[in-house]
PDB file of N, CA and C in Angstrom:
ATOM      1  N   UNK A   1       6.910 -30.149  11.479  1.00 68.00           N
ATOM      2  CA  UNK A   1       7.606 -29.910  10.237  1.00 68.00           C
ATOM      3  C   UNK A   1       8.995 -29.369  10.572  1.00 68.00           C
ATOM      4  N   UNK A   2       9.813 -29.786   9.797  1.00 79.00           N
ATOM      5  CA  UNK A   2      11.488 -29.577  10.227  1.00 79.00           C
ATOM      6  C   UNK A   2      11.912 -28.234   9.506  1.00 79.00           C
ATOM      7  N   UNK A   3      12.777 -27.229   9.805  1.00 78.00           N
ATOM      8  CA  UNK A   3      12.846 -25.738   9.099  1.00 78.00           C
ATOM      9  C   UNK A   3      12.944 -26.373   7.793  1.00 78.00           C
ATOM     10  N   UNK A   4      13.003 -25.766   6.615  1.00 77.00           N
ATOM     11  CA  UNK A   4      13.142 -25.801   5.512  1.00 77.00           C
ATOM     12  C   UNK A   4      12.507 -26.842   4.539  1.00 77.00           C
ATOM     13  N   UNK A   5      11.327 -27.738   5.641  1.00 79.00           N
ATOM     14  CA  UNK A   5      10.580 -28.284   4.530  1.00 79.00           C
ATOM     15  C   UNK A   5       9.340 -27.648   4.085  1.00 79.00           C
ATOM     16  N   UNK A   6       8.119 -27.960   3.108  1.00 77.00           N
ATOM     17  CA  UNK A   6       7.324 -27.189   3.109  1.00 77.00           C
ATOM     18  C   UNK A   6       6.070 -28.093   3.538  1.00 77.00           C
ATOM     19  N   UNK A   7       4.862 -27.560   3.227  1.00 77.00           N
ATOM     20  CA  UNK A   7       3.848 -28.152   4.010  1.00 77.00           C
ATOM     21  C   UNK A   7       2.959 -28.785   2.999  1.00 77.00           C
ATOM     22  N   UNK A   8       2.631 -30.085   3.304  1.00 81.00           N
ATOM     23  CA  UNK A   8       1.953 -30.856   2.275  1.00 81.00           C
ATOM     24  C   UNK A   8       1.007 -30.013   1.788  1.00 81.00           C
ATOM     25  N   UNK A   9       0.789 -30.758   0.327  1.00 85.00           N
ATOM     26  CA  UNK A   9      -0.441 -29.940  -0.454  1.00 85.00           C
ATOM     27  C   UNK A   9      -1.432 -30.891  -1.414  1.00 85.00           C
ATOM     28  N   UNK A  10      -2.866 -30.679  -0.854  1.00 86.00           N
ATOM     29  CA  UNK A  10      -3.592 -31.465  -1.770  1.00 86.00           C
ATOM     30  C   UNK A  10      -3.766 -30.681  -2.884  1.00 86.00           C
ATOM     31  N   UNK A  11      -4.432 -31.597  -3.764  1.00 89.00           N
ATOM     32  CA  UNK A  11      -4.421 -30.866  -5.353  1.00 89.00           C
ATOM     33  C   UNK A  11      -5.946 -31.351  -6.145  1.00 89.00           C
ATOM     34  N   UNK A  12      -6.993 -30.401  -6.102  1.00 90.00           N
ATOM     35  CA  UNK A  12      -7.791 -31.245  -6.315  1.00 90.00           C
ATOM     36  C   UNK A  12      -8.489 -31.150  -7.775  1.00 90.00           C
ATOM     37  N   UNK A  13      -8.483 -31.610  -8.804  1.00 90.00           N
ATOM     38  CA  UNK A  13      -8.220 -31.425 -10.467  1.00 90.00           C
ATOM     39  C   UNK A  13      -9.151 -32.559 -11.103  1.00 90.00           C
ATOM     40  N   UNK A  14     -10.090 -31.603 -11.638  1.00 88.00           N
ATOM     41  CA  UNK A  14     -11.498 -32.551 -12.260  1.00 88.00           C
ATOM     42  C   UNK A  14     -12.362 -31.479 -13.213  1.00 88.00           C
ATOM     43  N   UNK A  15     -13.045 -32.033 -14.233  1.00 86.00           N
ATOM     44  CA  UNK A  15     -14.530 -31.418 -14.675  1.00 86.00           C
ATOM     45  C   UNK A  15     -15.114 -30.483 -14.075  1.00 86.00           C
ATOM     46  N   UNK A  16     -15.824 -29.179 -15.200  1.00 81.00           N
ATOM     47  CA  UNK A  16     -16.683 -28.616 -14.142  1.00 81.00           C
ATOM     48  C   UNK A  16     -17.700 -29.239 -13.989  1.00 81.00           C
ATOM     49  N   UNK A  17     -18.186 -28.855 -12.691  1.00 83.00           N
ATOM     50  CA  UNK A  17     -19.237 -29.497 -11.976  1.00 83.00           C
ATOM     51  C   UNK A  17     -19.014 -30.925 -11.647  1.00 83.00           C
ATOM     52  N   UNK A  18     -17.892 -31.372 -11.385  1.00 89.00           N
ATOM     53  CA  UNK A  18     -17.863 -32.504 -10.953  1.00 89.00           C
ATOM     54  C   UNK A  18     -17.788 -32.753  -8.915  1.00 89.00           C
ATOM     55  N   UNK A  19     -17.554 -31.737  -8.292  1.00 90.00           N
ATOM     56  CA  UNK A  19     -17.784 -31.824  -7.006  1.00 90.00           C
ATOM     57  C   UNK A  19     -16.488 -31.464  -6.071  1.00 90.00           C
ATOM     58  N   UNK A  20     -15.423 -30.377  -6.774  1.00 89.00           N
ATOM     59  CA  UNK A  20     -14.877 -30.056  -6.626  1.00 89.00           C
ATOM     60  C   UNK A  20     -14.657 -29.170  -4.987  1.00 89.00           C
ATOM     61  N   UNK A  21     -15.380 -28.557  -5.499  1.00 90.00           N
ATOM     62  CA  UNK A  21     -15.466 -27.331  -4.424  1.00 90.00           C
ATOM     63  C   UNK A  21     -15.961 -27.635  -2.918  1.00 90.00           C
ATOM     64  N   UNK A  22     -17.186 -28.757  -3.488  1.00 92.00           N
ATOM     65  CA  UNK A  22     -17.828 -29.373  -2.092  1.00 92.00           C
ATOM     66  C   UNK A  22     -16.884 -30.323  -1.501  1.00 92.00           C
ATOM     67  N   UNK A  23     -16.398 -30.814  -1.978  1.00 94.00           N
ATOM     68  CA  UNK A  23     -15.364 -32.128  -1.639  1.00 94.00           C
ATOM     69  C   UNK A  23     -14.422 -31.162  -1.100  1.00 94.00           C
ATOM     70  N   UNK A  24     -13.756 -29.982  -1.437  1.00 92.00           N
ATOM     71  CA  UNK A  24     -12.610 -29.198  -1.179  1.00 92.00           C
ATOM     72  C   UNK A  24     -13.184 -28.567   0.708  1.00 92.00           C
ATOM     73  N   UNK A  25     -14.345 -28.116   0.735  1.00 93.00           N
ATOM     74  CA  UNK A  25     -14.772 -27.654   1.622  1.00 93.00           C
ATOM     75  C   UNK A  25     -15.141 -28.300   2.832  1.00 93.00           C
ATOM     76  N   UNK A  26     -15.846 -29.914   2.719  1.00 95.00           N
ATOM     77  CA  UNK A  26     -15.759 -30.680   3.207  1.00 95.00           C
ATOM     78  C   UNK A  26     -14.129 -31.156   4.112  1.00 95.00           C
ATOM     79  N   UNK A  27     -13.127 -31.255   3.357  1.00 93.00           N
ATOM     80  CA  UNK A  27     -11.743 -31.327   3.435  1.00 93.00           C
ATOM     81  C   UNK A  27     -11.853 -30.509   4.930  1.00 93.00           C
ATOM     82  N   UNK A  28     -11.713 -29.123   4.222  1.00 91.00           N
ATOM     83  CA  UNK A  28     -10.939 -27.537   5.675  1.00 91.00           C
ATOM     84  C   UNK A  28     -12.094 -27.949   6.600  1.00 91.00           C
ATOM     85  N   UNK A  29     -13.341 -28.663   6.372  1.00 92.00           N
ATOM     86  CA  UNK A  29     -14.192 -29.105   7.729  1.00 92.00           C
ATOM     87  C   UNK A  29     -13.809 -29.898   8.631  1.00 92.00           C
ATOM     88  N   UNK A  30     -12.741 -30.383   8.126  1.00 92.00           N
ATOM     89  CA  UNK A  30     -12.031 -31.837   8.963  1.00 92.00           C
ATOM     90  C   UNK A  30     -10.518 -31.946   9.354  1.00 92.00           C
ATOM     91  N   UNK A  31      -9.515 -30.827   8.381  1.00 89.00           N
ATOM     92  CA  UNK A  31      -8.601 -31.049   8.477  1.00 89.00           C
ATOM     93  C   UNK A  31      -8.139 -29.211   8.375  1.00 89.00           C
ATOM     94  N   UNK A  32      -6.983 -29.212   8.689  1.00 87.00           N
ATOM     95  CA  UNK A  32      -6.684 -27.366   8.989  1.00 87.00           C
ATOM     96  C   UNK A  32      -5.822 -27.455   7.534  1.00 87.00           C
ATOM     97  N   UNK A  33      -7.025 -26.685   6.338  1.00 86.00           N
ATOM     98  CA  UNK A  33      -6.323 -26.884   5.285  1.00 86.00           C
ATOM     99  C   UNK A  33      -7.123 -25.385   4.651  1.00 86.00           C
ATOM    100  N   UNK A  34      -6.299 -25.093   3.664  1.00 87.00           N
ATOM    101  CA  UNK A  34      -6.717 -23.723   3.393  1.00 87.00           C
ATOM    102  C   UNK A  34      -7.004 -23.992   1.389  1.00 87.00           C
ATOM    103  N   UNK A  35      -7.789 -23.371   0.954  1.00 89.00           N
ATOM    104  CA  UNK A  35      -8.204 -23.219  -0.630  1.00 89.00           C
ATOM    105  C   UNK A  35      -7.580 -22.407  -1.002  1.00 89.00           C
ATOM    106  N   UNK A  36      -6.561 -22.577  -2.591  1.00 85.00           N
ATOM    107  CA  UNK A  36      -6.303 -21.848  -3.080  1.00 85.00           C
ATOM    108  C   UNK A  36      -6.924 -22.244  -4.374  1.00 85.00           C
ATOM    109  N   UNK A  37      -7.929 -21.366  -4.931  1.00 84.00           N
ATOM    110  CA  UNK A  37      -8.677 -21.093  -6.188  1.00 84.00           C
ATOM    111  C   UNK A  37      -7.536 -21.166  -7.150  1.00 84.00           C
ATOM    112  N   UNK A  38      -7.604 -21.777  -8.456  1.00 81.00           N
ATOM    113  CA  UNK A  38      -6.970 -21.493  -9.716  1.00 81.00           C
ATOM    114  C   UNK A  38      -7.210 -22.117 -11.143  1.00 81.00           C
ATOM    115  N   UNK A  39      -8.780 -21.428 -10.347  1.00 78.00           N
ATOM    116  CA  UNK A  39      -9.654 -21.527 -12.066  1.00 78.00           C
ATOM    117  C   UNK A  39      -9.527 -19.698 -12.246  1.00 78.00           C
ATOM    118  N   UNK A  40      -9.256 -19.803 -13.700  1.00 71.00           N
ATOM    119  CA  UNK A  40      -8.748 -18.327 -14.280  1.00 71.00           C
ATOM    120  C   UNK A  40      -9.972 -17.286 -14.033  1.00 71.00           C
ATOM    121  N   UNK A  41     -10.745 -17.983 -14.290  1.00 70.00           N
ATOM    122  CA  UNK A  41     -12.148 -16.880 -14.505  1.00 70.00           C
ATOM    123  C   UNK A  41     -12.384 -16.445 -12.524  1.00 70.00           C
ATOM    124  N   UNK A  42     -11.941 -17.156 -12.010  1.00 73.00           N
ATOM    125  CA  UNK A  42     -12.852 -16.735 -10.486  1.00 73.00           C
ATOM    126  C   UNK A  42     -11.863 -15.545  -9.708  1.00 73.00           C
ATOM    127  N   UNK A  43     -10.481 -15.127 -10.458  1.00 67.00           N
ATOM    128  CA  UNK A  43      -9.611 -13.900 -10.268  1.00 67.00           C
ATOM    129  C   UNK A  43     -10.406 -13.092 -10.341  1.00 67.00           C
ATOM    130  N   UNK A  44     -11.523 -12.833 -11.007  1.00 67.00           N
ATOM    131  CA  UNK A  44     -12.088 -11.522 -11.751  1.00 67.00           C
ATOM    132  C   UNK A  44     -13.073 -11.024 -10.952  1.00 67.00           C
ATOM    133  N   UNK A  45     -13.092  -9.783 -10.060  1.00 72.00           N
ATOM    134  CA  UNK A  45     -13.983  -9.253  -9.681  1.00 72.00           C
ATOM    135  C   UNK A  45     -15.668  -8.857 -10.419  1.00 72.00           C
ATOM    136  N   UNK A  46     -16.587  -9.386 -10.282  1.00 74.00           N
ATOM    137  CA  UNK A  46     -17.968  -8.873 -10.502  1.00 74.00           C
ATOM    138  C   UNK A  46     -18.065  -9.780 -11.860  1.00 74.00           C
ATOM    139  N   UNK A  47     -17.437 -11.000 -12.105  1.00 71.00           N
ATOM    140  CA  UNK A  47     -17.128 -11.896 -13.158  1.00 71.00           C
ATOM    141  C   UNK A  47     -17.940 -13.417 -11.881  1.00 71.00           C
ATOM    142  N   UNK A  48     -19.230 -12.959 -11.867  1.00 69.00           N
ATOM    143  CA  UNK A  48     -20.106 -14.064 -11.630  1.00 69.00           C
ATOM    144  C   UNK A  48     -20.737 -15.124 -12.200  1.00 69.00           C
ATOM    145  N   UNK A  49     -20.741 -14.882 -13.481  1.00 73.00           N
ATOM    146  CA  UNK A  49     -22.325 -15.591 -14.197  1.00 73.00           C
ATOM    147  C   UNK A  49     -20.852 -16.154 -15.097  1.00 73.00           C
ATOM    148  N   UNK A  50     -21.558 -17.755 -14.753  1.00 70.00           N
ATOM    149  CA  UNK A  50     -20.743 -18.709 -15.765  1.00 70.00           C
ATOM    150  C   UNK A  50     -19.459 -18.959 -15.316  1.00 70.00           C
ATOM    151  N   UNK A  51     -19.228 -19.114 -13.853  1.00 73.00           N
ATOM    152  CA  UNK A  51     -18.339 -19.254 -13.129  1.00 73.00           C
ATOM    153  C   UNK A  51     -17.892 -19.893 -11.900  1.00 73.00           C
ATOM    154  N   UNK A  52     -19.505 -20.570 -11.736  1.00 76.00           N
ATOM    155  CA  UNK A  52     -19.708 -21.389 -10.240  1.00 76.00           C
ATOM    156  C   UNK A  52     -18.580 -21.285  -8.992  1.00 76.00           C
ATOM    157  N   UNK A  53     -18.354 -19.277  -8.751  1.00 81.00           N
ATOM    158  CA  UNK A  53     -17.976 -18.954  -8.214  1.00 81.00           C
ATOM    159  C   UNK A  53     -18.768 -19.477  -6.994  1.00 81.00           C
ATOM    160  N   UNK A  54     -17.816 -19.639  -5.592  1.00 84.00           N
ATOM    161  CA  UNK A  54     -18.324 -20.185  -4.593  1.00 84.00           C
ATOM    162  C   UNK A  54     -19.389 -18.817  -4.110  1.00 84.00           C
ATOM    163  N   UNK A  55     -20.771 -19.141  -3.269  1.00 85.00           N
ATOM    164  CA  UNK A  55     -21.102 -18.176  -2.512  1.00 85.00           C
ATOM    165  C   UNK A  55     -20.869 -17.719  -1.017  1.00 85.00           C
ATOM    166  N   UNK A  56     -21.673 -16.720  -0.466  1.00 87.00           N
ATOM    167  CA  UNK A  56     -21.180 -15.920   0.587  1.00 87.00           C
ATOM    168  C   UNK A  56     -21.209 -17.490   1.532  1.00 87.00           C
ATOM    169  N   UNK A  57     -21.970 -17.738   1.174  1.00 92.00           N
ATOM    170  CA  UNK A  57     -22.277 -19.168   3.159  1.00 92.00           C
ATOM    171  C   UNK A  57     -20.652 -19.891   2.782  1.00 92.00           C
ATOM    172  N   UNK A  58     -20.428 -20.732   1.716  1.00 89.00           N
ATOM    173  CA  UNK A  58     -19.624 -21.429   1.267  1.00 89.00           C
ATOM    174  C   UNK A  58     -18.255 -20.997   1.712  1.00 89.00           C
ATOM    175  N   UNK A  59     -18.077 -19.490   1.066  1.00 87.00           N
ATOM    176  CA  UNK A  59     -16.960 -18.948   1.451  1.00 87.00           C
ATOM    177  C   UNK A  59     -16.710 -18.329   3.503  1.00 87.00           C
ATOM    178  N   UNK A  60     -17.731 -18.587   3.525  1.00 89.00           N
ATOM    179  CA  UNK A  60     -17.989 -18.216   5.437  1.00 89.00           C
ATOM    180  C   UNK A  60     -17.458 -19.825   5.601  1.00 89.00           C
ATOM    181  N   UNK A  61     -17.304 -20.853   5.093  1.00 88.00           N
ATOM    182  CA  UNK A  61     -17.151 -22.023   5.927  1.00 88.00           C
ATOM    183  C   UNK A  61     -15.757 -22.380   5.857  1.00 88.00           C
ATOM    184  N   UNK A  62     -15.043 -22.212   4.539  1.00 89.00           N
ATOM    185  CA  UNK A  62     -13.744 -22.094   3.779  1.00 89.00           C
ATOM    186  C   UNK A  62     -13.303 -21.096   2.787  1.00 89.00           C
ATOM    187  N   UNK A  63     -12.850 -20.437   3.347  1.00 87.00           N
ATOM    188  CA  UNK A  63     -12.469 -18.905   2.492  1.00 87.00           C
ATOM    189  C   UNK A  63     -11.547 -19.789   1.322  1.00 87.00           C
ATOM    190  N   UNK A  64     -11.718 -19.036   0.433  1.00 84.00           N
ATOM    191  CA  UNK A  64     -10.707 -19.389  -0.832  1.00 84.00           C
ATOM    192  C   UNK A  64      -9.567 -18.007  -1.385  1.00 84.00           C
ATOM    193  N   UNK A  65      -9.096 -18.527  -1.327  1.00 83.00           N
ATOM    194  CA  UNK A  65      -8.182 -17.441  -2.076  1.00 83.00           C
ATOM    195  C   UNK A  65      -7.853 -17.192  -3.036  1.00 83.00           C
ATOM    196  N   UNK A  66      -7.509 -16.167  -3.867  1.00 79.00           N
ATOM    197  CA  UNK A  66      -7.195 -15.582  -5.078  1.00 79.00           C
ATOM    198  C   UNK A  66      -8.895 -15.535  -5.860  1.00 79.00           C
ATOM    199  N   UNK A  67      -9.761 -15.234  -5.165  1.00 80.00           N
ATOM    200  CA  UNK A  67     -10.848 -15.069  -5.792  1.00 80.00           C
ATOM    201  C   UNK A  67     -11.625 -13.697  -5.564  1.00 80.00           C
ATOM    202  N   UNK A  68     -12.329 -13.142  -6.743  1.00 74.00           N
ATOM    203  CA  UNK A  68     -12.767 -11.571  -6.693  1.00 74.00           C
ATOM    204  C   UNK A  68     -11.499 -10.921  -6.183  1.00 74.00           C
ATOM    205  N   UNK A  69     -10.570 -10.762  -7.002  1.00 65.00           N
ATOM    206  CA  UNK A  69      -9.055  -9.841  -7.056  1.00 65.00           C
ATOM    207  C   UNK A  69      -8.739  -9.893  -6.159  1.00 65.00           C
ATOM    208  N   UNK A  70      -8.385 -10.616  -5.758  1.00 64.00           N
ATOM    209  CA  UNK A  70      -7.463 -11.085  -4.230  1.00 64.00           C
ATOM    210  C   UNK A  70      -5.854 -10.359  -4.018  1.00 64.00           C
ATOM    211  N   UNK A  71      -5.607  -9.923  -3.852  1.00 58.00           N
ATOM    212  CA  UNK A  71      -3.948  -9.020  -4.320  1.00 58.00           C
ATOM    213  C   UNK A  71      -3.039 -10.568  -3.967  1.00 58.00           C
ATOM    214  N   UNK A  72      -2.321 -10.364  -4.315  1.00 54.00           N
ATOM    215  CA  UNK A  72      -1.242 -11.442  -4.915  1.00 54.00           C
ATOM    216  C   UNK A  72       0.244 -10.757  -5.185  1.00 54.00           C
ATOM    217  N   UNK A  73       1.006 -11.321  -4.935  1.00 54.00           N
ATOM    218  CA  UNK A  73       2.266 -10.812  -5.646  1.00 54.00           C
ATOM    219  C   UNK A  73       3.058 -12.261  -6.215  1.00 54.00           C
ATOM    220  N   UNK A  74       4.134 -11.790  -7.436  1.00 50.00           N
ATOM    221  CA  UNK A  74       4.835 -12.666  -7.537  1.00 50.00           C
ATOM    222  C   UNK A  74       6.053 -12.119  -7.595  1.00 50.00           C
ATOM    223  N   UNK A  75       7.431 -12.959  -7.714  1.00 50.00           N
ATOM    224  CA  UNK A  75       8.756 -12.406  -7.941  1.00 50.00           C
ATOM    225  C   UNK A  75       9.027 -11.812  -9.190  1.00 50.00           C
ATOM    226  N   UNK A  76       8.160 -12.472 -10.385  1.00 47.00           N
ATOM    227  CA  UNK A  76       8.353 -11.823 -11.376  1.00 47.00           C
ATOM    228  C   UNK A  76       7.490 -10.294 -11.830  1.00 47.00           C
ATOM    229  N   UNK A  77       6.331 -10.232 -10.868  1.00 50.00           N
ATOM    230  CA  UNK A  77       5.793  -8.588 -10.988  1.00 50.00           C
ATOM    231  C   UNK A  77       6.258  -8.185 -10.671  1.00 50.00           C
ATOM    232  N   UNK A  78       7.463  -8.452  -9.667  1.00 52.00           N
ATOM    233  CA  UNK A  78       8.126  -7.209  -8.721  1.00 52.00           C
ATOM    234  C   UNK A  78       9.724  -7.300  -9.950  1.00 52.00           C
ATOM    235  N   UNK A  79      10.119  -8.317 -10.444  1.00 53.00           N
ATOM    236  CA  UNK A  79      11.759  -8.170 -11.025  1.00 53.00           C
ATOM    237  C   UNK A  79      11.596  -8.603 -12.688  1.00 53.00           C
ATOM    238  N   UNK A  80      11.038  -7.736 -13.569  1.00 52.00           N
ATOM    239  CA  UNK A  80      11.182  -8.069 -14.587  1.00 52.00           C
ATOM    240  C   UNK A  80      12.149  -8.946 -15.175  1.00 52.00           C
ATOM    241  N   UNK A  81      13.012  -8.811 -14.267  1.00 55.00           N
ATOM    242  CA  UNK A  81      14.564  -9.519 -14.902  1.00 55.00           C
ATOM    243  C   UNK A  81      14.564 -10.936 -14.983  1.00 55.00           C
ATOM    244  N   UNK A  82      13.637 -11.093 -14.081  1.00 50.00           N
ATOM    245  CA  UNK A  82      13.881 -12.215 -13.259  1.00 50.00           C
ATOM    246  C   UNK A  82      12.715 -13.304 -14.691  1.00 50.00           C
ATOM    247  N   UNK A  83      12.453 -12.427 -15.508  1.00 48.00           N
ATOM    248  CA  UNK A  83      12.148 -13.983 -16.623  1.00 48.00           C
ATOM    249  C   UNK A  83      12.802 -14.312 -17.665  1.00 48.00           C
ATOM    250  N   UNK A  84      12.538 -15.295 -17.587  1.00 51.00           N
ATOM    251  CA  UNK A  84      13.232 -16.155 -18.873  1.00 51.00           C
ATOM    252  C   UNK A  84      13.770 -15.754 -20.241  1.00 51.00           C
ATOM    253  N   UNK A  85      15.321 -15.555 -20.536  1.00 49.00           N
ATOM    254  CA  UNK A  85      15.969 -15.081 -21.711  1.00 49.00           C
ATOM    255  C   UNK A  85      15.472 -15.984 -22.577  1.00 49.00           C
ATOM    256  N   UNK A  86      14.847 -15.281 -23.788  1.00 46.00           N
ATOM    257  CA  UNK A  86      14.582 -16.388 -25.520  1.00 46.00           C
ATOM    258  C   UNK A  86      15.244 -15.677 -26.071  1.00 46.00           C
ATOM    259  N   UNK A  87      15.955 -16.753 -26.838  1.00 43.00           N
ATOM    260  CA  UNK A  87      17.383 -16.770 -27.652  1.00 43.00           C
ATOM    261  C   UNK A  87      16.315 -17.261 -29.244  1.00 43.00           C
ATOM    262  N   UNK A  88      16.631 -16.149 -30.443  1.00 42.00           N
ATOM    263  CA  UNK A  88      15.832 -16.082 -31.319  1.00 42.00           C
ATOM    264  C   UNK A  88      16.559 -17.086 -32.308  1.00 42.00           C
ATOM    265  N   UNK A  89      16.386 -17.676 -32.424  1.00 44.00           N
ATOM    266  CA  UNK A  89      16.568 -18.412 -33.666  1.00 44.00           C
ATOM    267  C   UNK A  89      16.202 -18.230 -35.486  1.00 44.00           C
ATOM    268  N   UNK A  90      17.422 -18.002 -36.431  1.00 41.00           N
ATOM    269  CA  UNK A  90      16.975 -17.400 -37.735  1.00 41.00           C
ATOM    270  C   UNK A  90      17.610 -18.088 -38.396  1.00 41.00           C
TER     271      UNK A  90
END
């Protein structure tokens, strides 16, 4: 990879229960690729039931990230400023 490009990214976007996760895991079994979680509900610590949060073996094979409160930062938690002016209209 040449400085300033970034690094490909799969994207994998379907139904629940459609085979997401296994297909995703399968993937980091074959290729040096890392999970980033961003179903809303799996942020939530002790927010199990009704969430086909991955389990302990699953996550031992391909860790996922941003799951059970993963710390995170963004530019905008750190710079309030830094969002978007709305101009009110009357």
């Amino acid at each position: 990879m040449k400085p300033g490009e970034l690094p490909a990214a799969v994207f994998l976007m379907g139904p629940t229960a459609s085979g997401k996760t296994g297909l995703a895991v399968d993937l980091c079994e074959r290729f040096p690729l890392e999970i980033i979680s961003v179903d809303s509900a799996l942020v939530y610590r002790g927010m199990d039931i009704g969430t086909a949060k991955p389990d302990a073996e699953i996550l031992r094979k391909a860790p996922h990230r941003l799951i059970d409160g993963e710390t995170y930062t963004s530019r905008i938690h750190h710079d309030p400023g830094a969002l978007p002016q709305r101009r009110r209209s009357r």
